[in-house]
Short mmCIF file of C-alpha atoms in Angstrom, two decimals:
data_model
loop_
_atom_site.label_atom_id
_atom_site.label_comp_id
_atom_site.label_asym_id
_atom_site.label_seq_id
_atom_site.Cartn_x
_atom_site.Cartn_y
_atom_site.Cartn_z
CA MET N 93 18.03 244.57 85.74
CA ASP N 94 17.13 245.49 89.20
CA ILE N 95 17.61 242.30 91.37
CA THR N 96 15.00 243.48 93.83
CA SER N 97 12.41 244.79 91.43
CA ASN N 98 10.37 241.55 90.90
CA ALA N 99 6.91 241.93 92.23
CA ARG N 100 7.33 238.57 93.99
CA LEU N 101 9.97 240.06 96.21
CA GLU N 102 7.68 242.72 97.55
CA THR N 103 6.69 241.99 101.17
CA THR N 104 4.50 243.78 103.63
CA SER N 105 4.61 241.48 106.69
CA VAL N 106 6.27 238.50 108.18
CA ASN N 107 3.54 236.22 107.24
CA GLN N 108 3.31 237.43 103.66
CA THR N 109 7.03 237.10 102.85
CA ASP N 110 7.07 234.42 100.18
CA TRP N 111 10.41 233.01 100.81
CA GLU N 112 10.09 230.33 98.33
CA ALA N 113 9.59 232.86 95.55
CA ILE N 114 12.51 234.86 96.73
CA PHE N 115 14.57 231.68 96.75
CA HIS N 116 13.72 230.83 93.13
CA GLU N 117 14.28 234.41 92.13
CA LEU N 118 17.81 234.53 93.64
CA LEU N 119 18.98 231.06 93.07
CA PRO N 120 19.75 231.32 89.46
CA LYS N 121 21.65 234.62 90.02
CA VAL N 122 23.71 233.16 92.79
CA PHE N 123 24.35 230.02 90.93
CA ARG N 124 25.35 231.79 87.66
CA PHE N 125 27.53 234.18 89.56
CA PHE N 126 29.47 231.05 90.85
CA ALA N 127 29.47 229.46 87.46
CA TYR N 128 31.35 232.38 86.00
CA ARG N 129 33.47 232.87 89.15
CA VAL N 130 34.70 229.19 89.55
CA GLY N 131 34.08 227.68 86.15
CA ASN N 132 32.44 224.39 87.08
CA ARG N 133 28.81 223.58 87.39
CA LEU N 134 29.20 221.12 90.26
CA VAL N 135 31.45 223.34 92.27
CA ALA N 136 29.07 226.25 91.48
CA GLU N 137 26.19 224.19 92.80
CA ASP N 138 28.11 223.38 96.03
CA LEU N 139 29.08 226.96 96.63
CA THR N 140 25.50 228.15 95.87
CA ALA N 141 24.19 225.69 98.37
CA GLY N 142 26.73 226.85 100.93
CA THR N 143 25.75 230.48 100.37
CA PHE N 144 22.06 229.89 100.82
CA GLU N 145 22.63 227.66 103.87
CA ARG N 146 24.68 230.34 105.45
CA ALA N 147 22.21 233.08 104.72
CA TRP N 148 18.94 231.35 105.12
CA ARG N 149 18.78 231.22 108.85
CA ARG N 150 19.12 234.94 109.21
CA ARG N 151 16.85 235.82 106.36
CA THR N 152 14.09 237.12 108.56
CA SER N 153 16.27 240.16 109.55
CA TYR N 154 15.79 241.27 106.01
CA GLN N 155 12.15 240.59 105.47
CA HIS N 156 11.18 244.19 105.06
CA ASP N 157 14.23 244.99 102.80
CA MET N 158 14.72 242.57 100.13
CA GLY N 159 17.32 244.81 98.41
CA ALA N 160 19.35 244.51 101.55
CA PHE N 161 18.90 240.82 101.60
CA SER N 162 20.07 240.40 98.04
CA GLN N 163 23.06 242.60 98.69
CA TRP N 164 23.90 240.71 101.84
CA LEU N 165 23.41 237.41 100.04
CA PHE N 166 25.86 238.36 97.33
CA GLY N 167 28.21 239.62 99.96
CA ILE N 168 28.21 236.10 101.40
CA ALA N 169 28.59 234.56 97.94
CA ARG N 170 31.77 236.65 97.31
CA ASN N 171 33.19 235.45 100.54
CA VAL N 172 32.35 231.95 99.71
CA ALA N 173 34.06 232.18 96.36
CA ARG N 174 37.16 233.61 97.98
CA GLU N 175 37.18 230.90 100.61
CA HIS N 176 36.85 228.39 97.72
CA TYR N 177 39.96 229.81 96.01
CA ARG N 178 41.91 229.90 99.28
CA GLN N 179 41.16 226.19 99.79
CA ARG N 180 41.85 225.11 96.19
CA SER N 181 44.94 225.95 94.30
CA ASP N 182 43.75 224.31 91.09
CA HIS N 183 41.44 226.34 88.89
CA LEU N 184 38.74 224.19 87.39
CA GLN N 185 37.69 224.56 83.79
CA LEU N 186 34.39 225.85 82.61
CA ASP N 187 33.71 222.80 80.45
CA GLU N 188 30.62 221.84 82.46
CA THR N 189 29.04 225.13 82.63
CA LEU N 190 27.39 224.89 79.27
CA PRO N 191 23.70 225.86 79.08
CA SER N 192 21.66 222.84 78.30
CA THR N 193 19.30 224.75 76.13
CA VAL N 194 21.71 226.31 73.76
CA GLY N 195 22.51 224.99 70.36
CA ARG N 196 19.48 223.15 69.22
CA GLN N 197 21.17 221.66 66.16
CA PRO N 198 24.17 219.20 66.59
CA GLU N 199 26.47 221.28 64.48
CA ASN N 200 25.46 224.37 66.49
CA ARG N 201 26.02 222.62 69.63
CA ILE N 202 29.53 221.61 68.64
CA GLY N 203 30.32 225.18 67.64
CA ARG N 204 28.87 226.56 70.84
CA GLN N 205 30.80 224.21 72.96
CA GLU N 206 34.03 225.33 71.45
CA ASP N 207 32.97 228.93 72.08
CA TYR N 208 32.17 228.25 75.67
CA GLU N 209 35.40 226.46 76.28
CA ARG N 210 37.22 229.47 74.84
CA LEU N 211 35.19 231.73 77.09
CA ALA N 212 36.06 229.45 80.03
CA ASN N 213 39.69 229.83 79.39
CA LEU N 214 39.45 233.58 78.95
CA LEU N 215 37.53 233.93 82.31
CA ALA N 216 40.12 231.68 83.99
CA GLU N 217 42.92 233.94 82.88
CA LEU N 218 41.30 237.16 84.36
CA PRO N 219 42.57 238.49 87.71
CA GLY N 220 40.22 237.73 90.63
CA ARG N 221 38.59 241.09 90.91
CA ASP N 222 37.86 241.28 87.11
CA GLN N 223 36.42 237.74 87.08
CA GLU N 224 34.21 238.68 90.01
CA LEU N 225 32.90 241.72 88.23
CA ILE N 226 32.14 239.73 85.14
CA ALA N 227 30.41 237.15 87.25
CA LEU N 228 28.19 239.76 88.98
CA LYS N 229 27.47 241.55 85.75
CA TYR N 230 26.77 238.74 83.41
CA GLY N 231 26.13 235.78 85.80
CA ALA N 232 24.09 237.57 88.48
CA GLU N 233 22.67 240.08 86.02
CA MET N 234 23.46 242.92 88.27
CA THR N 235 23.48 246.59 87.24
CA ASN N 236 26.62 248.53 87.60
CA ARG N 237 24.98 250.35 90.54
CA GLU N 238 24.17 247.11 92.32
CA ILE N 239 27.71 245.87 91.67
CA ALA N 240 29.07 249.05 93.14
CA GLN N 241 26.98 248.46 96.27
CA VAL N 242 28.14 244.92 96.70
CA SER N 243 31.80 245.45 95.77
CA GLY N 244 32.46 248.74 97.36
CA LEU N 245 33.71 250.22 94.09
CA SER N 246 32.12 253.37 92.71
CA GLU N 247 29.50 252.86 89.97
CA SER N 248 31.56 254.66 87.34
CA ASN N 249 34.59 252.59 88.35
CA VAL N 250 32.61 249.38 87.92
CA GLY N 251 31.53 250.54 84.47
CA THR N 252 34.98 251.47 83.52
CA ILE N 253 36.58 248.19 84.62
CA LEU N 254 33.95 246.14 82.91
CA HIS N 255 34.25 247.94 79.67
CA ARG N 256 37.96 247.41 79.65
CA VAL N 257 37.79 243.82 80.73
CA VAL N 258 35.25 242.90 78.02
CA LYS N 259 37.20 244.75 75.42
CA LYS N 260 40.32 242.85 76.54
CA MET N 261 38.54 239.55 76.17
CA GLN N 262 37.15 240.46 72.85
CA LYS N 263 40.65 241.19 71.61
CA GLN N 264 41.92 237.97 72.91
CA TRP N 265 39.05 236.20 71.37
CA GLU N 266 39.72 237.78 67.92
CA ALA N 267 43.34 237.18 68.27
CA ALA N 268 42.80 233.50 68.68
CA ASP N 269 40.58 233.54 65.56
CA GLU N 270 43.35 234.89 63.43
CA MET F 268 32.27 237.41 71.58
CA ASN F 269 30.21 240.38 73.07
CA ASP F 270 27.86 241.24 75.82
CA LEU F 271 25.09 239.08 74.45
CA PHE F 272 27.26 236.11 74.24
CA LEU F 273 28.41 236.58 77.86
CA TYR F 274 24.74 236.62 78.85
CA GLU F 275 23.80 233.69 76.71
CA ALA F 276 26.67 231.58 78.05
CA ARG F 277 25.28 231.48 81.50
CA PRO F 278 24.29 227.86 82.58
CA SER F 279 20.80 227.09 83.70
CA VAL F 280 19.96 225.77 87.15
CA ARG F 281 19.22 222.13 87.16
CA PRO F 282 15.66 221.72 88.53
CA GLU F 283 16.72 218.83 90.73
CA PHE F 284 19.40 220.96 92.38
CA SER F 285 16.99 223.78 93.00
CA GLN F 286 14.46 221.34 94.60
CA THR F 287 17.00 219.61 96.68
CA LEU F 288 18.48 222.77 98.08
CA TRP F 289 15.03 224.19 98.83
CA THR F 290 14.14 220.98 100.70
CA ARG F 291 17.39 221.25 102.71
CA LEU F 292 16.75 224.90 103.60
CA THR F 293 13.34 224.23 104.78
CA GLU F 294 14.29 221.26 106.81
CA ARG F 295 16.30 222.86 109.42
CA LYS F 296 17.54 219.88 111.10
CA SER F 297 19.13 218.53 107.97
CA ILE F 298 20.98 221.75 107.56
CA TRP F 299 22.22 222.28 111.07
CA ASN F 300 22.71 218.86 112.29
CA GLN F 301 23.85 216.89 109.26
CA LEU F 302 26.31 219.27 107.78
CA GLY F 303 28.70 218.24 110.58
CA GLN F 304 29.54 221.77 111.36
CA PHE F 305 28.67 223.88 114.25
CA ILE F 306 27.62 227.17 113.07
CA GLN F 307 28.44 230.01 115.36
CA THR F 308 25.81 232.63 116.51
CA ARG F 309 26.56 236.20 117.11
CA ARG F 310 28.49 235.49 120.31
CA GLY F 311 29.55 232.03 119.56
CA PHE F 312 28.45 228.77 120.76
CA ALA F 313 31.95 227.85 121.51
CA THR F 314 31.91 230.49 124.12
CA ALA F 315 28.61 229.36 125.40
CA LEU F 316 29.64 225.79 125.64
CA LEU F 317 32.94 226.87 127.26
CA VAL F 318 30.99 228.90 129.74
CA ILE F 319 28.94 225.94 130.72
CA LEU F 320 31.93 223.94 131.31
CA VAL F 321 33.61 226.74 133.29
CA LEU F 322 30.56 227.13 135.47
CA VAL F 323 30.45 223.43 136.18
CA ALA F 324 34.15 223.30 136.79
CA CYS F 325 33.75 226.18 139.21
CA ALA F 326 30.96 224.38 140.91
CA GLN F 327 33.12 221.53 141.53
CA GLN F 328 35.60 223.62 143.28
CA ILE F 329 32.75 225.29 145.25
CA LEU F 330 31.99 222.00 146.95
CA ASN F 331 34.78 222.62 149.51
CA SER F 332 33.34 225.90 150.43
CA THR F 333 30.75 226.68 153.19
CA PHE F 334 27.52 225.41 151.50
CA HIS F 335 24.54 224.05 153.33
CA HIS F 336 22.69 221.28 151.72
CA VAL F 337 19.09 222.35 151.87
CA THR F 338 17.18 219.90 149.71
CA ASP F 339 17.05 217.25 146.96
CA VAL F 340 14.81 217.61 144.04
CA ASN F 341 14.72 214.11 142.47
CA GLY F 342 18.40 213.56 142.68
CA ILE F 343 19.47 217.22 142.15
CA SER F 344 21.20 218.44 145.31
CA VAL F 345 20.65 222.12 146.26
CA TYR F 346 23.24 223.95 148.35
CA GLU F 347 22.90 227.36 149.82
CA THR F 348 25.30 229.92 151.04
CA HIS F 349 25.25 233.45 152.34
CA ASP F 350 28.97 233.77 151.68
CA PHE F 351 30.62 234.51 148.51
CA LEU F 352 32.44 231.66 146.94
CA ASN F 353 36.05 231.02 147.07
CA LEU F 354 37.86 229.31 144.27
CA ASP F 355 40.70 229.49 141.84
CA ALA F 356 39.30 230.56 138.49
CA SER F 357 42.46 231.27 136.75
CA GLU F 358 42.59 228.36 134.36
CA GLU F 359 38.93 228.78 133.48
CA LEU F 360 39.26 232.53 133.12
CA ARG F 361 42.29 232.14 130.95
CA GLN F 362 40.41 229.94 128.67
CA TYR F 363 37.50 232.34 128.74
CA LEU F 364 39.68 235.39 127.81
CA ASN F 365 41.33 233.48 125.08
CA THR F 366 38.01 232.46 123.41
CA PRO F 367 37.32 234.72 120.57
CA GLN F 368 34.05 236.76 120.56
CA PHE F 369 32.19 236.87 117.37
CA GLN F 370 30.44 239.94 116.18
CA SER F 371 28.55 238.44 113.25
CA LEU F 372 27.68 235.15 111.69
CA ASP F 373 29.79 235.95 108.58
CA ASP F 374 32.91 236.40 110.60
CA ALA F 375 32.36 233.39 112.83
CA PRO F 376 34.58 230.34 112.30
CA ARG F 377 33.26 226.94 112.19
CA ILE F 378 34.09 224.25 114.64
CA PRO F 379 34.68 220.79 113.22
CA ALA F 380 32.22 218.43 114.75
CA GLU F 381 34.88 215.99 115.89
CA GLU F 382 36.52 218.47 118.18
CA ALA F 383 33.76 218.42 120.78
CA ILE F 384 30.39 217.62 119.29
CA ASP F 385 29.07 214.37 118.41
CA LEU F 386 26.13 215.01 116.17
CA SER F 387 24.56 211.56 116.43
CA PRO F 388 20.91 211.75 117.56
CA TYR F 389 19.91 211.42 121.13
CA ASN F 390 16.85 209.87 122.65
CA PHE F 391 15.33 212.31 125.09
CA GLN F 392 12.21 214.42 125.58
CA GLN F 393 12.18 217.43 123.34
CA PRO F 394 9.87 220.43 123.73
CA SER F 395 6.77 220.62 121.85
CA TRP F 396 6.33 224.28 122.49
CA LEU F 397 8.91 227.05 122.10
CA PRO F 398 8.56 230.87 122.14
CA ASP F 399 8.21 232.46 118.75
CA GLY F 400 11.49 233.18 116.92
CA LEU F 401 13.64 230.44 118.44
CA GLU F 402 15.31 228.24 115.76
CA LEU F 403 17.15 225.01 116.27
CA VAL F 404 20.77 225.73 115.56
CA SER F 405 22.57 222.67 116.93
CA GLN F 406 22.35 219.58 119.05
CA GLY F 407 25.20 217.39 120.07
CA HIS F 408 27.05 215.80 122.84
CA HIS F 409 29.90 216.75 125.07
CA SER F 410 31.92 214.05 126.63
CA SER F 411 35.00 214.32 128.75
CA SER F 412 36.58 212.73 131.75
CA ARG F 413 34.61 215.15 133.90
CA PHE F 414 31.32 215.69 132.12
CA ASP F 415 29.03 213.95 129.83
CA PHE F 416 25.90 215.58 128.47
CA ALA F 417 23.83 216.01 125.40
CA PHE F 418 22.46 219.42 124.48
CA ILE F 419 20.14 221.24 122.10
CA ALA F 420 20.61 224.89 121.37
CA TRP F 421 18.12 227.28 119.89
CA TYR F 422 18.82 230.78 118.78
CA SER F 423 16.54 233.84 118.37
CA GLU F 424 17.47 236.60 116.12
CA GLN F 425 14.69 238.81 117.44
CA ARG F 426 15.58 238.25 121.09
CA ASP F 427 19.22 238.11 120.45
CA THR F 428 19.67 235.14 122.75
CA THR F 429 20.47 231.48 122.85
CA LEU F 430 18.64 228.84 124.72
CA PHE F 431 20.29 225.72 125.85
CA LEU F 432 18.70 222.41 126.95
CA MET F 433 21.22 220.03 128.60
CA MET F 434 20.40 216.43 129.30
CA HIS F 435 22.40 213.78 131.03
CA GLN F 436 22.01 210.57 132.88
CA PRO F 437 22.75 210.45 136.69
CA ASN F 438 26.55 210.24 136.97
CA ARG F 439 27.26 211.87 140.40
CA SER F 440 28.92 214.81 138.65
CA SER F 441 28.63 218.46 139.56
CA LEU F 442 25.91 218.59 136.95
CA GLU F 443 23.57 217.17 139.62
CA GLU F 444 24.42 219.89 142.15
CA VAL F 445 23.11 223.48 142.28
CA HIS F 446 24.77 226.18 144.44
CA VAL F 447 22.55 229.12 145.04
CA PHE F 448 22.15 232.29 147.14
CA PRO F 449 19.47 231.64 149.89
CA GLY F 450 16.01 232.32 148.59
CA ALA F 451 17.15 232.38 145.02
CA TRP F 452 15.39 229.19 144.12
CA GLU F 453 11.99 227.46 144.19
CA VAL F 454 10.51 224.16 143.48
CA ILE F 455 7.47 224.29 141.27
CA ASP F 456 5.18 221.38 140.23
CA VAL F 457 5.01 221.05 136.54
CA ASN F 458 2.55 218.34 135.27
CA GLY F 459 3.40 216.32 138.45
CA THR F 460 7.14 216.68 138.21
CA GLU F 461 9.15 218.89 140.57
CA VAL F 462 11.00 221.54 138.74
CA LEU F 463 13.80 223.51 140.40
CA VAL F 464 13.79 227.12 139.47
CA VAL F 465 17.00 229.09 140.09
CA ARG F 466 16.88 232.89 139.71
CA GLY F 467 20.34 234.35 139.11
CA LYS F 468 23.81 232.88 139.47
CA PHE F 469 27.21 233.31 140.99
CA GLU F 470 29.54 235.37 138.75
CA LEU F 471 33.21 236.18 138.64
CA PRO F 472 33.73 239.65 140.35
CA PHE F 473 35.53 241.49 137.60
CA ASP F 474 34.25 244.76 136.31
CA SER F 475 36.57 244.90 133.40
CA GLU F 476 38.78 242.82 131.30
CA GLU F 477 41.84 244.64 132.74
CA GLU F 478 40.86 243.41 136.18
CA ALA F 479 40.46 239.89 135.00
CA ARG F 480 43.87 239.98 133.30
CA GLN F 481 45.52 241.48 136.32
CA TYR F 482 44.12 238.66 138.44
CA LEU F 483 45.64 236.22 136.05
CA GLU F 484 48.98 238.08 135.97
CA GLU F 485 49.10 237.83 139.75
CA GLY F 486 48.82 234.23 139.60
CA GLY F 487 45.17 233.62 140.17
CA GLY F 488 44.26 231.92 143.42
CA GLN F 489 41.27 232.45 145.68
CA ILE F 490 38.58 234.67 144.51
CA GLU F 491 35.15 235.73 145.67
CA GLN F 492 32.17 235.31 143.53
CA ARG F 493 29.01 237.25 143.87
CA TRP F 494 25.44 236.54 143.23
CA ASN F 495 23.73 238.28 140.46
CA HIS F 496 19.89 238.18 140.85
CA ASP F 497 19.31 239.39 137.30
CA ALA F 498 21.41 236.73 135.65
CA GLY F 499 18.52 234.80 134.16
CA VAL F 500 16.53 231.80 135.23
CA ARG F 501 17.65 228.22 135.19
CA LEU F 502 15.31 225.18 135.31
CA LYS F 503 16.42 221.76 136.36
CA TRP F 504 14.24 218.60 136.63
CA VAL F 505 14.46 214.92 136.37
CA TYR F 506 12.08 212.88 134.14
CA GLU F 507 12.22 209.18 133.66
CA GLY F 508 15.82 209.05 134.97
CA THR F 509 17.20 211.85 132.70
CA HIS F 510 18.31 215.12 134.03
CA TYR F 511 17.25 218.14 132.17
CA GLU F 512 18.45 221.70 132.46
CA LEU F 513 17.10 224.62 130.61
CA PHE F 514 18.75 228.07 130.52
CA GLU F 515 20.12 230.87 128.53
CA PRO F 516 23.88 230.35 128.71
CA PHE F 517 26.02 233.24 129.93
CA VAL F 518 27.48 234.14 126.56
CA GLN F 519 28.62 237.53 127.51
CA LEU F 520 31.91 238.28 129.21
CA PRO F 521 31.53 238.54 133.04
CA TRP F 522 32.00 242.26 133.08
CA GLU F 523 29.42 243.07 130.52
CA PRO F 524 25.99 243.99 131.65
CA ASP F 525 24.03 240.91 132.54
CA SER F 526 20.57 242.11 132.41
CA GLU F 527 20.63 242.58 128.72
CA ALA F 528 21.69 239.02 128.13
CA TYR F 529 18.59 237.23 129.27
CA HIS F 530 15.45 237.54 127.20
CA ILE F 531 13.28 234.56 127.83
CA PRO F 532 10.96 235.13 130.79
CA GLU F 533 10.52 232.57 133.47
CA GLU F 534 6.91 231.74 132.43
CA ASP F 535 8.14 230.90 129.06
CA LEU F 536 10.90 228.59 130.29
CA LEU F 537 8.28 226.80 132.49
CA ARG F 538 5.97 226.45 129.59
CA ILE F 539 8.78 224.85 127.67
CA ALA F 540 9.47 222.56 130.44
CA ALA F 541 5.78 221.77 130.65
CA SER F 542 5.73 220.79 126.97
CA MET F 543 8.47 218.29 127.68
CA ILE F 544 6.77 216.69 130.65
CA PRO F 545 3.72 214.78 129.49
#
């Protein structure tokens, strides 16, 4: 998914820039990036708010280039996440990141919750860079090319690392099942 | 566990969080004033505030020089001199040199409010008109044994400049004195209030950081300042007992080109002042 392809992000002038639409387009991506990165809904919300507050004042610099704005925003998000980890030695669990809409049946919900807790534990075990790439890929829904632009890695390198990390997580998952 | 599961596991955004954050972003005051943090601009408000204090401190030392009192503007004393100023700027310069310069917002540190800035609100006239592009970035209060003033700061990305409005009560400090090169000032009537317009300012006479550091290494001491006619415009006036001062602070190092640092024309500054004087 192209994070800048949405028609609502297209702008032609200062007055026509729909910042509210842009906010609502990017907010879930940034929030989910943090949810995967730090593993706690409330912390993810705090970090998301901090990211937007830091970026919002200078948004007009990017009014003609929303791609650059998104890239810049996620650059800030990555820094915010790193600052968070520098400030906190404890790593919070993912038990509050469960989607509210998943598991419509009680028995499904229980099963799902167990799965999410296992996922949380797997993510928490990942090295910071791998965790960040997972967060950008599956949390922020970035393409490998976009991740490469944000992270400074090559596109092929991003793909290789992600493939390896997901395979590793799958193996660990299956090993726990046995 | 597979790709699909990793996508499905993403949490949804709570609507109330989204709404609250949007409200905060669109109410600039709540962001910049209530966070309790002093966000730095490209060149750093710490520098700007420090420069204000340096200039005021220098002005105090200037009092012993050969200035001629030429007029009072509602309690603002105006002194002229043809001579350069003599003062010891070593301590101020040392602080100045040791203040980090920031190249971007992302790299800028944040200064805890309690260090110098009291973010409690102040009761004073605020402008009802500002040039396009200026955004409120901070307001606060500086209080020390020598100076006590409130301030509001706006920043313009397009103009790459910061505008400061300082306010204080009469306290017989150097804030109420202006030292100018002859003819570099004028008193203009704005809505029935006399506004002092100062064009330019005295600057430290260093053309490079090396010169400045050499001055410090040699122990500081007397130094001659020089008037820069292009160093922006400063407005000062008194309204209902409160002193106001409106200017673009000298946020660049003294040896950097001055002319590029000032981007708000005098007519705009006067219009801002007029919007504060009913």
